[in-house]
C-alpha positions as CSV (number, residue, x, y, z in Angstrom):
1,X,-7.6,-3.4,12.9
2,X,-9.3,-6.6,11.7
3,X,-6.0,-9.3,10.5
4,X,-7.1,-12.2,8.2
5,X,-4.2,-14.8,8.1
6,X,-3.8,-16.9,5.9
7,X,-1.4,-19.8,5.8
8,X,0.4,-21.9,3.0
9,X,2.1,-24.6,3.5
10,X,1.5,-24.5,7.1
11,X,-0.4,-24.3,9.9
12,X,-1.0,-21.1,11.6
13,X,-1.3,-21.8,15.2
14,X,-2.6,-19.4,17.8
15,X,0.2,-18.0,19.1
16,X,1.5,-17.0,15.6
17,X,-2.0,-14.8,14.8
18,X,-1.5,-13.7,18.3
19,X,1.5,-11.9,17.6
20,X,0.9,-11.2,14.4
21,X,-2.3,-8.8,15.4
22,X,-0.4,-7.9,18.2
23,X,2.6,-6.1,15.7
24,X,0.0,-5.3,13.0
25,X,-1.9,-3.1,16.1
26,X,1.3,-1.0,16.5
27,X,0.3,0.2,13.1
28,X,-2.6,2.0,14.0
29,X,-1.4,4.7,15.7
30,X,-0.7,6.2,12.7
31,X,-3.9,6.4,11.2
32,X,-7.6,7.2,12.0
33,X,-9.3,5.1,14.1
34,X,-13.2,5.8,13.0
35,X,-12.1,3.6,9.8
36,X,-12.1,0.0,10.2
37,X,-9.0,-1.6,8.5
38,X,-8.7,-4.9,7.2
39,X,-4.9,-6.9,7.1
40,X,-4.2,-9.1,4.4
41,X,-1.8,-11.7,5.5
42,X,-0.2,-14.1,4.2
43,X,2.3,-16.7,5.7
44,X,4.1,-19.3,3.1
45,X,6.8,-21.7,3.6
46,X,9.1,-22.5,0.6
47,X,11.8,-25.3,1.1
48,X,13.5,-23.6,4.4
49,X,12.8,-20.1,4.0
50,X,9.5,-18.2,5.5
51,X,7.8,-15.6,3.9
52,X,5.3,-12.9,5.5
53,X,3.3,-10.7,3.0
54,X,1.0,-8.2,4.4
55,X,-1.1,-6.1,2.1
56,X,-3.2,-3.0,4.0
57,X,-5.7,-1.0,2.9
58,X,-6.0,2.1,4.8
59,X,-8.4,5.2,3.9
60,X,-6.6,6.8,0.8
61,X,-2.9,4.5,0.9
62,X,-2.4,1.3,0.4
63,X,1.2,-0.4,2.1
64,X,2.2,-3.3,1.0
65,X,5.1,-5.3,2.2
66,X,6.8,-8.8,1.9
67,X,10.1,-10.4,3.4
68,X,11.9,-13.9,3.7
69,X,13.9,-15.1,6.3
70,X,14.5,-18.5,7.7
71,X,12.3,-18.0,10.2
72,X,8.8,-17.2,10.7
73,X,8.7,-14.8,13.6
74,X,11.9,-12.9,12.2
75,X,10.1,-12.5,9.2
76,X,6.7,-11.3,10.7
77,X,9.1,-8.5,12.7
78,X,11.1,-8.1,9.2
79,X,7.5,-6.9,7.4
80,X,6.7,-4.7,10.3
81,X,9.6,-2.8,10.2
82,X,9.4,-2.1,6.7
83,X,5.3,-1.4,6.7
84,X,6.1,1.2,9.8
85,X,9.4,3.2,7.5
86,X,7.0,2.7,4.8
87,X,3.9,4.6,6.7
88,X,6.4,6.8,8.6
89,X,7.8,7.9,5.0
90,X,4.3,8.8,3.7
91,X,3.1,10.7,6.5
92,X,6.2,12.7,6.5
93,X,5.9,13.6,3.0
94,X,2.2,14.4,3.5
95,X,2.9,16.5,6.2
96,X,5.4,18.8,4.4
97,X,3.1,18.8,1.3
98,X,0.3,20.3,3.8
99,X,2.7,22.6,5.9
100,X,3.8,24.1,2.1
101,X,0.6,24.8,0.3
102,X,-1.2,25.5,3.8
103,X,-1.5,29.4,2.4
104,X,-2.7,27.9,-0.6
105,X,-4.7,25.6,0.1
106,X,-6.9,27.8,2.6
107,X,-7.2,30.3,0.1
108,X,-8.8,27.4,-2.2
109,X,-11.4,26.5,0.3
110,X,-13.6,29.2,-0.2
111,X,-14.3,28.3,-3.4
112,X,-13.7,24.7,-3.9
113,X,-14.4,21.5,-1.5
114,X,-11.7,18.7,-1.7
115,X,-12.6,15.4,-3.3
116,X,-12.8,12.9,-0.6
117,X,-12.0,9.6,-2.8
118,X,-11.2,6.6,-1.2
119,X,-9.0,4.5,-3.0
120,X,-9.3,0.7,-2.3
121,X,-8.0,-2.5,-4.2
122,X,-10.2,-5.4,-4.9
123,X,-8.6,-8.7,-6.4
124,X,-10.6,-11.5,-7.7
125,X,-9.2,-14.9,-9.2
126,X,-9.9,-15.2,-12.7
127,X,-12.1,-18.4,-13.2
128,X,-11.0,-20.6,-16.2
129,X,-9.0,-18.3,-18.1
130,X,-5.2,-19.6,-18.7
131,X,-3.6,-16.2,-19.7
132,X,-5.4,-13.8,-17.2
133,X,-4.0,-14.9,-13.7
134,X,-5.5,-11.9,-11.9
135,X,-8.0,-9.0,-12.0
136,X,-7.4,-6.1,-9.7
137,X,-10.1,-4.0,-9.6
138,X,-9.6,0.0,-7.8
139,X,-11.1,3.1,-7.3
140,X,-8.3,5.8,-9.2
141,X,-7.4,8.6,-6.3
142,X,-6.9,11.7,-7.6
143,X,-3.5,13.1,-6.5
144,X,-0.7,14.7,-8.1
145,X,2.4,12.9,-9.7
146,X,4.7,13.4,-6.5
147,X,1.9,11.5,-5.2
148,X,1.6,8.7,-7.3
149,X,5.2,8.1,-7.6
150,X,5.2,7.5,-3.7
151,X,2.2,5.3,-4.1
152,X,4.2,2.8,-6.6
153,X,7.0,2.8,-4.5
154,X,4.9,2.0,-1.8
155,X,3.5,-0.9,-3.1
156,X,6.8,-1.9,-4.1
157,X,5.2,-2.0,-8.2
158,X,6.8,-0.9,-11.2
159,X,3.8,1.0,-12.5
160,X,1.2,2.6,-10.9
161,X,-2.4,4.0,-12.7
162,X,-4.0,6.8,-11.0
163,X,-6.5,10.3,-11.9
164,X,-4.2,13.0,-12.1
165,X,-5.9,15.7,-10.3
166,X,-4.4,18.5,-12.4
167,X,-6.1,17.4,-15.6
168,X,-8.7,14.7,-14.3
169,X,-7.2,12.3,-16.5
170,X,-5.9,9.1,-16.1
171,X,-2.2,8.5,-16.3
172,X,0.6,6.1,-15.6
173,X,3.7,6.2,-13.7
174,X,6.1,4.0,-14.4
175,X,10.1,2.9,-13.6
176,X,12.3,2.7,-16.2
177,X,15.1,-0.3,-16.7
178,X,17.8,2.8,-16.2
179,X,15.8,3.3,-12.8
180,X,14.2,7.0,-13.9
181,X,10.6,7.3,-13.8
182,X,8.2,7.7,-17.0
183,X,4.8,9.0,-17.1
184,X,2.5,8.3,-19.9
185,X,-0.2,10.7,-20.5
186,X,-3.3,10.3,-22.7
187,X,-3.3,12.8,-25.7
């Protein structure tokens, strides 16, 4: 797994991205090592407090994670947890999702091959523009709504846009201020 640090507000010193790629390698052992992976991190210090945000995309799943503490390594080992439940939760679900429509799903082969999308997240800094702070640019996944409600919680969002692979359609998922989840569908 390739880790680009980044640091705000300080200076990351060696010993730091050392143990920083050393925790985000523990990481790996839950995924497919043919893919190469790229960390997004992203150290900040704001008045006493030290934040850690680490965005990875993996093949199919994006984890993101942030946490605050007052200090730095705590917080590094704070995000790590929470990226490994995170991963741990996914696979889980994935697993049971595959052990359920197993029968299914072989009968389906025959006929059909699976779409093998890739989903990925691109962000590029909007030049000169003062209302458009951000443009994130993705390739939609198809998966189902269990799916996609998983994926915004993931991310920690409170929307998510993907292809529902029922209908091929794009769709939204999204929480609710009473804490339920919506869906909007196109008609």
């Amino acid at each position: 797994m390739k880790c680009i640090v980044r640091g705000h507000n300080l200076q990351v010193t060696d010993a730091l991205r050392d143990f920083i790629e050393r925790k985000l390698s523990k990481l790996e052992r839950y995924f497919d090592h043919s893919a190469e992976v790229e960390a997004q991190v992203s150290l900040n210090v704001l008045k006493d407090m030290h934040k850690v945000e680490v965005t990875i995309p993996f093949p199919g799943l994006l984890v993101r994670a942030e946490e605050l503490s007052e200090d730095m390594y705590a917080s590094v080992d704070l995000v790590m947890e929470k990226l490994e439940r995170q991963i741990r939760k996914y696979k889980t679900k994935v697993n049971r999702r595959s052990r359920r429509e197993a029968g299914f799903r072989n009968m389906l082969k025959e006929n059909a091959s699976e779409k093998g999308t890739t989903m990925t997240a691109l962000t590029d800094e909007e030049e000169g523009d003062d209302e458009i702070v951000r443009v994130k640019r993705f390739q939609l996944k198809p998966m189902d709504t269990e799916e996609a409600i998983l994926q915004m919680e993931l991310l920690g969002h409170n929307f998510f846009v993907y292809t529902n692979a029922v209908t091929d359609e794009i769709n939204v998922i999204y929480r609710r201020k009473d804490g339920k989840v919506g869906l909007i569908e196109p008609e």
